[in-house]
Amino acid sequence: GVLISRQFVLTAAHCYRNKNTTGFLSVRLGSTKRTNYTLHCQRNTGKNFHLERSNTTVIHEDLDDQVICMEVDYVCIPLQDNCTLFMKDIALLKLKEPVNFTTYIWPICLPEHCEEPPSNASIYGVGWGIVYDYVIYPDETDESLNEADKDVRDSVEYESSAEETKDASSELEGFLVHFHPKTLMERNISLITNEQCEKQLATTVPHYALCSNGGVCYGDSGGPLMYKKEGQWFLAGIHSVVGGDCYNPSKPSVHVRVSHFVDSFFLPLMQQDQDSESTKHNLCIKDEARKECVTTFYNSYNASI
């Protein structure tokens, strides 16, 4: 997810699968390291609220980062009219308490007036999703390469190897591996137009969808697509669906176009006085309907929920 104000976070609706969005939910802020965030948040809930009032952040020595964990007040997912391939796969989370911004915790800017990224803007996606790499193990006599290879192996958690090759002439072995990174990863994303996306998917793409030629993978869901303008980072999209094989995607990846929802969905909820129930009633899907919609969404991609 991504912080967009002192009290609101954006993520993907399907991340909740068919689970309840009521009860204890928490958000971990301030760390680029992948950990069991639920454990840390539950363990430090009382301490965090005290630290929030004192305008400081808690430091987890085991995370080596400034991290705060905030409890979620409610989750709002927009009313849906298409629960198949192009669900409005976005969720707005309101935190119970405002966040105090720090060097490590700062909100991203939302686009104004339905503004789209400049044509020359570089788009970046970030997340802890699966990463593919082709790793070559060098000859043991090359100490510098061995040390570099060790650094790579120490920084990731290898899950499996999809392919192994060996070059007899150079005595080098190579592995195509996928792994879950321990730290937040960033990658440049190549966006395509909705017209190009429609041709590749052979279906109509709604205007609230944003497509790219790969660049993301399983585990990146809910993460931001962002671009820099005049020294500030702006949010272009929230990642939703991977286009097949992450290493060699056969179809475009699909994201939610944030600019479509700013005026009609985000701002009415963020600016409402004292959590008007009528505003939420008019904008947020009921939890049971959300579960049904997400189940249909997963089924449309032949994925199990």
PDB file of C-alpha atoms in Angstrom:
ATOM      1  CA  GLY A   1       0.000   0.000   0.000  1.00  0.00           C
ATOM      2  CA  VAL A   2       0.909   3.675  -0.047  1.00  0.00           C
ATOM      3  CA  LEU A   3       0.318   6.539   2.385  1.00  0.00           C
ATOM      4  CA  ILE A   4      -1.594   9.460   0.790  1.00  0.00           C
ATOM      5  CA  SER A   5      -2.283  11.665   3.843  1.00  0.00           C
ATOM      6  CA  ARG A   6      -1.912  11.698   7.612  1.00  0.00           C
ATOM      7  CA  GLN A   7      -4.786   9.273   8.017  1.00  0.00           C
ATOM      8  CA  PHE A   8      -5.362   7.441   4.730  1.00  0.00           C
ATOM      9  CA  VAL A   9      -3.631   4.594   2.894  1.00  0.00           C
ATOM     10  CA  LEU A  10      -4.347   3.093  -0.535  1.00  0.00           C
ATOM     11  CA  THR A  11      -3.976  -0.554  -1.497  1.00  0.00           C
ATOM     12  CA  ALA A  12      -5.668  -3.128  -3.749  1.00  0.00           C
ATOM     13  CA  ALA A  13      -9.117  -4.424  -2.823  1.00  0.00           C
ATOM     14  CA  HIS A  14      -8.311  -8.020  -3.753  1.00  0.00           C
ATOM     15  CA  CYS A  15      -5.535  -8.154  -1.137  1.00  0.00           C
ATOM     16  CA  TYR A  16      -8.247  -8.879   1.443  1.00  0.00           C
ATOM     17  CA  ARG A  17      -9.458 -11.826  -0.637  1.00  0.00           C
ATOM     18  CA  ASN A  18     -12.665 -13.147   0.957  1.00  0.00           C
ATOM     19  CA  LYS A  19     -11.664 -12.207   4.504  1.00  0.00           C
ATOM     20  CA  ASN A  20     -13.458  -9.687   6.685  1.00  0.00           C
ATOM     21  CA  THR A  21     -12.263  -6.087   6.624  1.00  0.00           C
ATOM     22  CA  THR A  22     -13.606  -5.525  10.119  1.00  0.00           C
ATOM     23  CA  GLY A  23     -11.850  -6.403  13.349  1.00  0.00           C
ATOM     24  CA  PHE A  24      -8.142  -5.864  13.930  1.00  0.00           C
ATOM     25  CA  LEU A  25      -6.307  -4.544  10.882  1.00  0.00           C
ATOM     26  CA  SER A  26      -3.038  -2.657  11.058  1.00  0.00           C
ATOM     27  CA  VAL A  27      -0.647  -0.765   8.827  1.00  0.00           C
ATOM     28  CA  ARG A  28       3.121  -0.752   9.239  1.00  0.00           C
ATOM     29  CA  LEU A  29       4.908   2.419   8.170  1.00  0.00           C
ATOM     30  CA  GLY A  30       8.539   3.460   7.975  1.00  0.00           C
ATOM     31  CA  SER A  31      10.385   0.310   6.917  1.00  0.00           C
ATOM     32  CA  THR A  32      11.664  -0.991   3.598  1.00  0.00           C
ATOM     33  CA  LYS A  33      12.271  -4.444   5.080  1.00  0.00           C
ATOM     34  CA  ARG A  34       9.877  -7.346   4.640  1.00  0.00           C
ATOM     35  CA  THR A  35       8.896  -8.732   8.032  1.00  0.00           C
ATOM     36  CA  ASN A  36       5.923 -10.193   9.836  1.00  0.00           C
ATOM     37  CA  TYR A  37       4.270  -6.796  10.140  1.00  0.00           C
ATOM     38  CA  THR A  38       1.183  -8.144  11.914  1.00  0.00           C
ATOM     39  CA  LEU A  39       3.320  -9.529  14.728  1.00  0.00           C
ATOM     40  CA  HIS A  40       5.212  -6.257  15.152  1.00  0.00           C
ATOM     41  CA  CYS A  41       2.043  -4.150  15.051  1.00  0.00           C
ATOM     42  CA  GLN A  42       0.180  -6.251  17.583  1.00  0.00           C
ATOM     43  CA  ARG A  43       3.188  -6.379  19.851  1.00  0.00           C
ATOM     44  CA  ASN A  44       3.614  -2.620  19.908  1.00  0.00           C
ATOM     45  CA  THR A  45       0.079  -1.250  19.623  1.00  0.00           C
ATOM     46  CA  GLY A  46      -0.110   0.407  23.028  1.00  0.00           C
ATOM     47  CA  LYS A  47       3.377   1.789  22.790  1.00  0.00           C
ATOM     48  CA  ASN A  48       2.746   3.251  19.362  1.00  0.00           C
ATOM     49  CA  PHE A  49      -0.263   5.292  20.411  1.00  0.00           C
ATOM     50  CA  HIS A  50       1.768   6.806  23.250  1.00  0.00           C
ATOM     51  CA  LEU A  51       4.598   7.590  20.864  1.00  0.00           C
ATOM     52  CA  GLU A  52       2.220   9.086  18.350  1.00  0.00           C
ATOM     53  CA  ARG A  53       1.002  11.556  20.972  1.00  0.00           C
ATOM     54  CA  SER A  54       4.570  12.487  21.810  1.00  0.00           C
ATOM     55  CA  ASN A  55       5.314  13.149  18.127  1.00  0.00           C
ATOM     56  CA  THR A  56       8.010  10.469  17.858  1.00  0.00           C
ATOM     57  CA  THR A  57       8.339   7.062  16.270  1.00  0.00           C
ATOM     58  CA  VAL A  58       9.241   3.711  17.761  1.00  0.00           C
ATOM     59  CA  ILE A  59      12.536   2.169  16.693  1.00  0.00           C
ATOM     60  CA  HIS A  60      12.560  -1.616  16.279  1.00  0.00           C
ATOM     61  CA  GLU A  61      16.156  -2.681  16.795  1.00  0.00           C
ATOM     62  CA  ASP A  62      15.485  -5.971  15.047  1.00  0.00           C
ATOM     63  CA  LEU A  63      14.254  -4.098  11.988  1.00  0.00           C
ATOM     64  CA  ASP A  64      17.001  -1.476  12.117  1.00  0.00           C
ATOM     65  CA  ASP A  65      14.470   1.072  10.945  1.00  0.00           C
ATOM     66  CA  GLN A  66      12.058   3.678  12.296  1.00  0.00           C
ATOM     67  CA  VAL A  67       8.726   1.892  12.220  1.00  0.00           C
ATOM     68  CA  ILE A  68       5.271   2.734  13.504  1.00  0.00           C
ATOM     69  CA  CYS A  69       2.238   0.472  13.404  1.00  0.00           C
ATOM     70  CA  MET A  70      -1.205   2.029  13.149  1.00  0.00           C
ATOM     71  CA  GLU A  71      -4.581   0.400  13.629  1.00  0.00           C
ATOM     72  CA  VAL A  72      -7.112   0.725  10.802  1.00  0.00           C
ATOM     73  CA  ASP A  73     -10.472   2.363  11.509  1.00  0.00           C
ATOM     74  CA  TYR A  74     -12.282   1.187   8.377  1.00  0.00           C
ATOM     75  CA  VAL A  75     -11.718   0.005   4.810  1.00  0.00           C
ATOM     76  CA  CYS A  76     -13.724   1.437   1.918  1.00  0.00           C
ATOM     77  CA  ILE A  77     -13.831  -0.257  -1.469  1.00  0.00           C
ATOM     78  CA  PRO A  78     -15.807   1.458  -4.256  1.00  0.00           C
ATOM     79  CA  LEU A  79     -19.146   0.212  -5.530  1.00  0.00           C
ATOM     80  CA  GLN A  80     -18.583  -2.225  -8.377  1.00  0.00           C
ATOM     81  CA  ASP A  81     -20.170  -2.672 -11.787  1.00  0.00           C
ATOM     82  CA  ASN A  82     -17.637  -5.151 -13.193  1.00  0.00           C
ATOM     83  CA  CYS A  83     -16.287  -7.883 -10.929  1.00  0.00           C
ATOM     84  CA  THR A  84     -14.486  -9.815 -13.636  1.00  0.00           C
ATOM     85  CA  LEU A  85     -11.272  -8.789 -15.394  1.00  0.00           C
ATOM     86  CA  PHE A  86     -11.520  -5.101 -14.539  1.00  0.00           C
ATOM     87  CA  MET A  87     -12.755  -4.848 -10.996  1.00  0.00           C
ATOM     88  CA  LYS A  88     -12.237  -1.423  -9.419  1.00  0.00           C
ATOM     89  CA  ASP A  89      -9.449  -3.036  -7.471  1.00  0.00           C
ATOM     90  CA  ILE A  90      -8.670  -0.293  -5.000  1.00  0.00           C
ATOM     91  CA  ALA A  91      -9.199   0.126  -1.263  1.00  0.00           C
ATOM     92  CA  LEU A  92      -9.003   3.260   0.876  1.00  0.00           C
ATOM     93  CA  LEU A  93      -7.987   2.610   4.487  1.00  0.00           C
ATOM     94  CA  LYS A  94      -8.629   5.165   7.202  1.00  0.00           C
ATOM     95  CA  LEU A  95      -6.314   4.940  10.213  1.00  0.00           C
ATOM     96  CA  LYS A  96      -7.698   5.381  13.721  1.00  0.00           C
ATOM     97  CA  GLU A  97      -5.091   8.027  14.511  1.00  0.00           C
ATOM     98  CA  PRO A  98      -3.242  10.526  12.286  1.00  0.00           C
ATOM     99  CA  VAL A  99       0.351   9.730  11.379  1.00  0.00           C
ATOM    100  CA  ASN A 100       3.160  12.069  12.340  1.00  0.00           C
ATOM    101  CA  PHE A 101       5.409  12.429   9.308  1.00  0.00           C
ATOM    102  CA  THR A 102       9.105  11.638   9.676  1.00  0.00           C
ATOM    103  CA  THR A 103      12.158  11.249   7.474  1.00  0.00           C
ATOM    104  CA  TYR A 104      10.988   7.687   6.805  1.00  0.00           C
ATOM    105  CA  ILE A 105       7.237   8.304   6.616  1.00  0.00           C
ATOM    106  CA  TRP A 106       5.839  10.776   4.098  1.00  0.00           C
ATOM    107  CA  PRO A 107       2.734  10.716   1.872  1.00  0.00           C
ATOM    108  CA  ILE A 108       2.828  10.574  -1.894  1.00  0.00           C
ATOM    109  CA  CYS A 109       1.038  13.312  -3.860  1.00  0.00           C
ATOM    110  CA  LEU A 110      -2.269  12.593  -5.578  1.00  0.00           C
ATOM    111  CA  PRO A 111      -2.795  13.841  -9.148  1.00  0.00           C
ATOM    112  CA  GLU A 112      -5.099  16.855  -9.396  1.00  0.00           C
ATOM    113  CA  HIS A 113      -7.856  17.550 -11.918  1.00  0.00           C
ATOM    114  CA  CYS A 114      -7.609  14.076 -13.476  1.00  0.00           C
ATOM    115  CA  GLU A 115      -3.996  14.778 -14.420  1.00  0.00           C
ATOM    116  CA  GLU A 116      -2.099  11.951 -16.091  1.00  0.00           C
ATOM    117  CA  PRO A 117       1.674  11.368 -15.921  1.00  0.00           C
ATOM    118  CA  PRO A 118       3.658  13.487 -18.407  1.00  0.00           C
ATOM    119  CA  SER A 119       4.501  11.600 -21.582  1.00  0.00           C
ATOM    120  CA  ASN A 120       8.214  11.765 -20.783  1.00  0.00           C
ATOM    121  CA  ALA A 121       7.836  10.724 -17.136  1.00  0.00           C
ATOM    122  CA  SER A 122       9.589   7.616 -15.858  1.00  0.00           C
ATOM    123  CA  ILE A 123       7.108   5.383 -14.033  1.00  0.00           C
ATOM    124  CA  TYR A 124       8.340   3.264 -11.139  1.00  0.00           C
ATOM    125  CA  GLY A 125       6.672   0.367  -9.368  1.00  0.00           C
ATOM    126  CA  VAL A 126       7.753  -0.759  -5.917  1.00  0.00           C
ATOM    127  CA  GLY A 127       6.931  -3.826  -3.857  1.00  0.00           C
ATOM    128  CA  TRP A 128       8.055  -7.028  -2.184  1.00  0.00           C
ATOM    129  CA  GLY A 129       6.788  -9.222  -5.007  1.00  0.00           C
ATOM    130  CA  ILE A 130       8.624 -12.164  -6.558  1.00  0.00           C
ATOM    131  CA  VAL A 131      11.742 -11.212  -8.507  1.00  0.00           C
ATOM    132  CA  TYR A 132      13.343 -13.237 -11.302  1.00  0.00           C
ATOM    133  CA  ASP A 133      17.067 -13.249 -11.946  1.00  0.00           C
ATOM    134  CA  TYR A 134      19.613 -15.254 -13.891  1.00  0.00           C
ATOM    135  CA  VAL A 135      22.509 -15.955 -11.557  1.00  0.00           C
ATOM    136  CA  ILE A 136      25.903 -17.113 -12.829  1.00  0.00           C
ATOM    137  CA  TYR A 137      28.264 -18.702 -10.339  1.00  0.00           C
ATOM    138  CA  PRO A 138      31.821 -17.669 -11.280  1.00  0.00           C
ATOM    139  CA  ASP A 139      35.081 -19.573 -11.020  1.00  0.00           C
ATOM    140  CA  GLU A 140      36.279 -19.771  -7.412  1.00  0.00           C
ATOM    141  CA  THR A 141      39.581 -18.165  -8.376  1.00  0.00           C
ATOM    142  CA  ASP A 142      37.863 -14.833  -9.008  1.00  0.00           C
ATOM    143  CA  GLU A 143      37.533 -13.566  -5.459  1.00  0.00           C
ATOM    144  CA  SER A 144      35.865 -10.278  -6.387  1.00  0.00           C
ATOM    145  CA  LEU A 145      33.095 -12.019  -8.297  1.00  0.00           C
ATOM    146  CA  ASN A 146      32.660 -14.572  -5.531  1.00  0.00           C
ATOM    147  CA  GLU A 147      32.204 -11.792  -3.011  1.00  0.00           C
ATOM    148  CA  ALA A 148      29.668 -10.048  -5.240  1.00  0.00           C
ATOM    149  CA  ASP A 149      27.786 -13.301  -5.712  1.00  0.00           C
ATOM    150  CA  LYS A 150      27.731 -13.816  -1.947  1.00  0.00           C
ATOM    151  CA  ASP A 151      26.216 -10.356  -1.501  1.00  0.00           C
ATOM    152  CA  VAL A 152      23.451 -11.225  -3.954  1.00  0.00           C
ATOM    153  CA  ARG A 153      22.690 -14.507  -2.185  1.00  0.00           C
ATOM    154  CA  ASP A 154      22.649 -12.800   1.215  1.00  0.00           C
ATOM    155  CA  SER A 155      20.163 -10.156   0.084  1.00  0.00           C
ATOM    156  CA  VAL A 156      17.439 -12.510  -1.121  1.00  0.00           C
ATOM    157  CA  GLU A 157      15.580 -15.650  -0.187  1.00  0.00           C
ATOM    158  CA  TYR A 158      15.704 -18.127  -3.055  1.00  0.00           C
ATOM    159  CA  GLU A 159      12.551 -20.141  -3.548  1.00  0.00           C
ATOM    160  CA  SER A 160      13.380 -22.372  -6.507  1.00  0.00           C
ATOM    161  CA  SER A 161      15.317 -22.621  -9.756  1.00  0.00           C
ATOM    162  CA  ALA A 162      13.406 -22.895 -12.998  1.00  0.00           C
ATOM    163  CA  GLU A 163      16.323 -23.704 -15.247  1.00  0.00           C
ATOM    164  CA  GLU A 164      19.963 -24.678 -14.927  1.00  0.00           C
ATOM    165  CA  THR A 165      22.641 -24.418 -17.604  1.00  0.00           C
ATOM    166  CA  LYS A 166      26.335 -25.197 -17.730  1.00  0.00           C
ATOM    167  CA  ASP A 167      28.850 -23.871 -20.214  1.00  0.00           C
ATOM    168  CA  ALA A 168      31.634 -26.475 -20.490  1.00  0.00           C
ATOM    169  CA  SER A 169      34.070 -24.080 -22.127  1.00  0.00           C
ATOM    170  CA  SER A 170      33.901 -21.484 -19.370  1.00  0.00           C
ATOM    171  CA  GLU A 171      32.908 -23.859 -16.560  1.00  0.00           C
ATOM    172  CA  LEU A 172      30.187 -21.456 -15.474  1.00  0.00           C
ATOM    173  CA  GLU A 173      26.830 -22.538 -14.153  1.00  0.00           C
ATOM    174  CA  GLY A 174      23.757 -20.386 -14.399  1.00  0.00           C
ATOM    175  CA  PHE A 175      20.374 -20.562 -12.714  1.00  0.00           C
ATOM    176  CA  LEU A 176      17.126 -18.815 -13.515  1.00  0.00           C
ATOM    177  CA  VAL A 177      15.701 -18.264 -10.045  1.00  0.00           C
ATOM    178  CA  HIS A 178      12.777 -16.508  -8.489  1.00  0.00           C
ATOM    179  CA  PHE A 179      12.912 -15.201  -4.974  1.00  0.00           C
ATOM    180  CA  HIS A 180      11.169 -13.054  -2.402  1.00  0.00           C
ATOM    181  CA  PRO A 181      13.335 -10.013  -1.687  1.00  0.00           C
ATOM    182  CA  LYS A 182      13.983  -9.031   1.911  1.00  0.00           C
ATOM    183  CA  THR A 183      13.951  -5.328   1.069  1.00  0.00           C
ATOM    184  CA  LEU A 184      11.580  -3.177  -0.955  1.00  0.00           C
ATOM    185  CA  MET A 185      12.343  -3.393  -4.680  1.00  0.00           C
ATOM    186  CA  GLU A 186      11.911  -0.754  -7.381  1.00  0.00           C
ATOM    187  CA  ARG A 187      11.585  -1.173 -11.113  1.00  0.00           C
ATOM    188  CA  ASN A 188      10.942   1.081 -14.081  1.00  0.00           C
ATOM    189  CA  ILE A 189       7.525   0.333 -15.598  1.00  0.00           C
ATOM    190  CA  SER A 190       6.651   0.781 -19.284  1.00  0.00           C
ATOM    191  CA  LEU A 191       3.057   1.985 -19.559  1.00  0.00           C
ATOM    192  CA  ILE A 192       1.011   1.389 -22.691  1.00  0.00           C
ATOM    193  CA  THR A 193      -2.140   3.128 -23.882  1.00  0.00           C
ATOM    194  CA  ASN A 194      -5.550   1.624 -23.246  1.00  0.00           C
ATOM    195  CA  GLU A 195      -5.904   1.172 -27.011  1.00  0.00           C
ATOM    196  CA  GLN A 196      -2.719  -0.906 -27.103  1.00  0.00           C
ATOM    197  CA  CYS A 197      -3.913  -2.807 -24.046  1.00  0.00           C
ATOM    198  CA  GLU A 198      -7.252  -3.594 -25.697  1.00  0.00           C
ATOM    199  CA  LYS A 199      -5.517  -5.039 -28.748  1.00  0.00           C
ATOM    200  CA  GLN A 200      -3.344  -7.321 -26.627  1.00  0.00           C
ATOM    201  CA  LEU A 201      -6.151  -8.427 -24.318  1.00  0.00           C
ATOM    202  CA  ALA A 202      -8.778  -8.556 -27.084  1.00  0.00           C
ATOM    203  CA  THR A 203     -11.347  -6.869 -24.869  1.00  0.00           C
ATOM    204  CA  THR A 204     -12.543  -3.409 -23.909  1.00  0.00           C
ATOM    205  CA  VAL A 205     -10.419  -1.758 -21.235  1.00  0.00           C
ATOM    206  CA  PRO A 206     -12.279   0.702 -18.962  1.00  0.00           C
ATOM    207  CA  HIS A 207     -10.893   4.204 -18.519  1.00  0.00           C
ATOM    208  CA  TYR A 208     -10.138   3.578 -14.830  1.00  0.00           C
ATOM    209  CA  ALA A 209      -7.626   0.868 -15.780  1.00  0.00           C
ATOM    210  CA  LEU A 210      -3.938   1.444 -16.505  1.00  0.00           C
ATOM    211  CA  CYS A 211      -1.824  -1.095 -18.392  1.00  0.00           C
ATOM    212  CA  SER A 212       1.889  -1.837 -18.586  1.00  0.00           C
ATOM    213  CA  ASN A 213       4.200  -4.287 -20.303  1.00  0.00           C
ATOM    214  CA  GLY A 214       5.148  -6.347 -17.251  1.00  0.00           C
ATOM    215  CA  GLY A 215       7.511  -5.009 -14.625  1.00  0.00           C
ATOM    216  CA  VAL A 216       5.570  -6.393 -11.662  1.00  0.00           C
ATOM    217  CA  CYS A 217       4.980  -9.835 -10.201  1.00  0.00           C
ATOM    218  CA  TYR A 218       2.993 -11.799  -7.635  1.00  0.00           C
ATOM    219  CA  GLY A 219       3.276 -10.114  -4.256  1.00  0.00           C
ATOM    220  CA  ASP A 220       3.381  -6.572  -5.680  1.00  0.00           C
ATOM    221  CA  SER A 221      -0.407  -6.185  -5.471  1.00  0.00           C
ATOM    222  CA  GLY A 222      -1.526  -2.970  -3.825  1.00  0.00           C
ATOM    223  CA  GLY A 223       1.809  -1.289  -4.420  1.00  0.00           C
ATOM    224  CA  PRO A 224       2.151   2.108  -6.091  1.00  0.00           C
ATOM    225  CA  LEU A 225       3.070   3.087  -9.614  1.00  0.00           C
ATOM    226  CA  MET A 226       4.609   6.526  -9.254  1.00  0.00           C
ATOM    227  CA  TYR A 227       6.406   9.283 -11.124  1.00  0.00           C
ATOM    228  CA  LYS A 228       8.414  12.352 -10.191  1.00  0.00           C
ATOM    229  CA  LYS A 229       7.358  15.849 -11.215  1.00  0.00           C
ATOM    230  CA  GLU A 230       8.982  19.099 -10.101  1.00  0.00           C
ATOM    231  CA  GLY A 231      10.812  17.316  -7.306  1.00  0.00           C
ATOM    232  CA  GLN A 232       7.737  15.554  -5.877  1.00  0.00           C
ATOM    233  CA  TRP A 233       6.497  11.992  -6.234  1.00  0.00           C
ATOM    234  CA  PHE A 234       2.976  11.543  -7.618  1.00  0.00           C
ATOM    235  CA  LEU A 235       0.801   8.437  -7.614  1.00  0.00           C
ATOM    236  CA  ALA A 236      -0.205   7.144 -11.043  1.00  0.00           C
ATOM    237  CA  GLY A 237      -1.693   3.765 -10.180  1.00  0.00           C
ATOM    238  CA  ILE A 238      -2.171   0.886  -7.768  1.00  0.00           C
ATOM    239  CA  HIS A 239      -1.022  -2.506  -9.009  1.00  0.00           C
ATOM    240  CA  SER A 240      -3.768  -5.067  -9.510  1.00  0.00           C
ATOM    241  CA  VAL A 241      -3.054  -7.992 -11.875  1.00  0.00           C
ATOM    242  CA  VAL A 242       0.061  -9.604 -13.366  1.00  0.00           C
ATOM    243  CA  GLY A 243       0.007 -10.363 -17.090  1.00  0.00           C
ATOM    244  CA  GLY A 244       0.740 -14.094 -16.853  1.00  0.00           C
ATOM    245  CA  ASP A 245       4.366 -15.202 -16.508  1.00  0.00           C
ATOM    246  CA  CYS A 246       6.320 -12.475 -14.702  1.00  0.00           C
ATOM    247  CA  TYR A 247       9.612 -13.316 -16.420  1.00  0.00           C
ATOM    248  CA  ASN A 248       8.160 -13.386 -19.939  1.00  0.00           C
ATOM    249  CA  PRO A 249       4.725 -11.746 -19.668  1.00  0.00           C
ATOM    250  CA  SER A 250       2.390 -12.735 -22.492  1.00  0.00           C
ATOM    251  CA  LYS A 251      -0.209 -10.121 -21.599  1.00  0.00           C
ATOM    252  CA  PRO A 252      -0.165  -6.618 -20.138  1.00  0.00           C
ATOM    253  CA  SER A 253      -0.283  -6.150 -16.398  1.00  0.00           C
ATOM    254  CA  VAL A 254      -3.304  -4.205 -15.175  1.00  0.00           C
ATOM    255  CA  HIS A 255      -3.347  -1.436 -12.574  1.00  0.00           C
ATOM    256  CA  VAL A 256      -5.965   0.953 -11.218  1.00  0.00           C
ATOM    257  CA  ARG A 257      -5.708   4.499 -12.589  1.00  0.00           C
ATOM    258  CA  VAL A 258      -5.628   6.679  -9.473  1.00  0.00           C
ATOM    259  CA  SER A 259      -6.589   9.952 -11.193  1.00  0.00           C
ATOM    260  CA  HIS A 260     -10.024   8.499 -11.989  1.00  0.00           C
ATOM    261  CA  PHE A 261     -10.887   8.129  -8.291  1.00  0.00           C
ATOM    262  CA  VAL A 262      -9.465  11.288  -6.690  1.00  0.00           C
ATOM    263  CA  ASP A 263     -12.479  13.598  -7.000  1.00  0.00           C
ATOM    264  CA  SER A 264     -15.237  10.983  -7.031  1.00  0.00           C
ATOM    265  CA  PHE A 265     -14.003   8.600  -4.331  1.00  0.00           C
ATOM    266  CA  PHE A 266     -10.943   9.628  -2.295  1.00  0.00           C
ATOM    267  CA  LEU A 267     -11.662  13.280  -1.518  1.00  0.00           C
ATOM    268  CA  PRO A 268     -15.322  12.860  -0.425  1.00  0.00           C
ATOM    269  CA  LEU A 269     -14.200  10.251   2.120  1.00  0.00           C
ATOM    270  CA  MET A 270     -11.071  12.097   3.197  1.00  0.00           C
ATOM    271  CA  GLN A 271     -12.855  15.430   3.663  1.00  0.00           C
ATOM    272  CA  GLN A 272     -16.070  14.235   5.285  1.00  0.00           C
ATOM    273  CA  ASP A 273     -16.941  15.564   8.728  1.00  0.00           C
ATOM    274  CA  GLN A 274     -16.997  13.073  11.602  1.00  0.00           C
ATOM    275  CA  ASP A 275     -17.138  10.032   9.352  1.00  0.00           C
ATOM    276  CA  SER A 276     -20.538  10.627   7.804  1.00  0.00           C
ATOM    277  CA  GLU A 277     -22.183   7.228   7.493  1.00  0.00           C
ATOM    278  CA  SER A 278     -24.220   8.438   4.525  1.00  0.00           C
ATOM    279  CA  THR A 279     -21.033   9.234   2.579  1.00  0.00           C
ATOM    280  CA  LYS A 280     -19.625   5.778   3.247  1.00  0.00           C
ATOM    281  CA  HIS A 281     -22.988   4.205   2.436  1.00  0.00           C
ATOM    282  CA  ASN A 282     -23.061   5.955  -0.943  1.00  0.00           C
ATOM    283  CA  LEU A 283     -19.454   5.197  -1.865  1.00  0.00           C
ATOM    284  CA  CYS A 284     -18.406   1.935  -0.184  1.00  0.00           C
ATOM    285  CA  ILE A 285     -19.456  -1.571  -1.129  1.00  0.00           C
ATOM    286  CA  LYS A 286     -20.860  -3.771   1.634  1.00  0.00           C
ATOM    287  CA  ASP A 287     -18.476  -6.401   2.961  1.00  0.00           C
ATOM    288  CA  GLU A 288     -20.458  -9.428   1.783  1.00  0.00           C
ATOM    289  CA  ALA A 289     -20.846  -7.939  -1.696  1.00  0.00           C
ATOM    290  CA  ARG A 290     -17.112  -7.211  -1.716  1.00  0.00           C
ATOM    291  CA  LYS A 291     -16.304 -10.848  -0.906  1.00  0.00           C
ATOM    292  CA  GLU A 292     -18.532 -12.049  -3.754  1.00  0.00           C
ATOM    293  CA  CYS A 293     -16.979  -9.548  -6.147  1.00  0.00           C
ATOM    294  CA  VAL A 294     -13.404 -10.478  -5.236  1.00  0.00           C
ATOM    295  CA  THR A 295     -14.236 -14.183  -5.621  1.00  0.00           C
ATOM    296  CA  THR A 296     -15.605 -13.501  -9.114  1.00  0.00           C
ATOM    297  CA  PHE A 297     -12.502 -11.433  -9.869  1.00  0.00           C
ATOM    298  CA  TYR A 298     -10.193 -14.304  -8.912  1.00  0.00           C
ATOM    299  CA  ASN A 299     -12.269 -16.791 -10.895  1.00  0.00           C
ATOM    300  CA  SER A 300     -12.051 -14.628 -14.022  1.00  0.00           C
ATOM    301  CA  TYR A 301      -8.270 -15.074 -13.915  1.00  0.00           C
ATOM    302  CA  ASN A 302      -8.550 -18.804 -13.103  1.00  0.00           C
ATOM    303  CA  ALA A 303      -6.918 -18.131  -9.753  1.00  0.00           C
ATOM    304  CA  SER A 304      -7.854 -19.678  -6.434  1.00  0.00           C
ATOM    305  CA  ILE A 305      -8.814 -17.382  -3.615  1.00  0.00           C
TER     306      ILE A 305
END
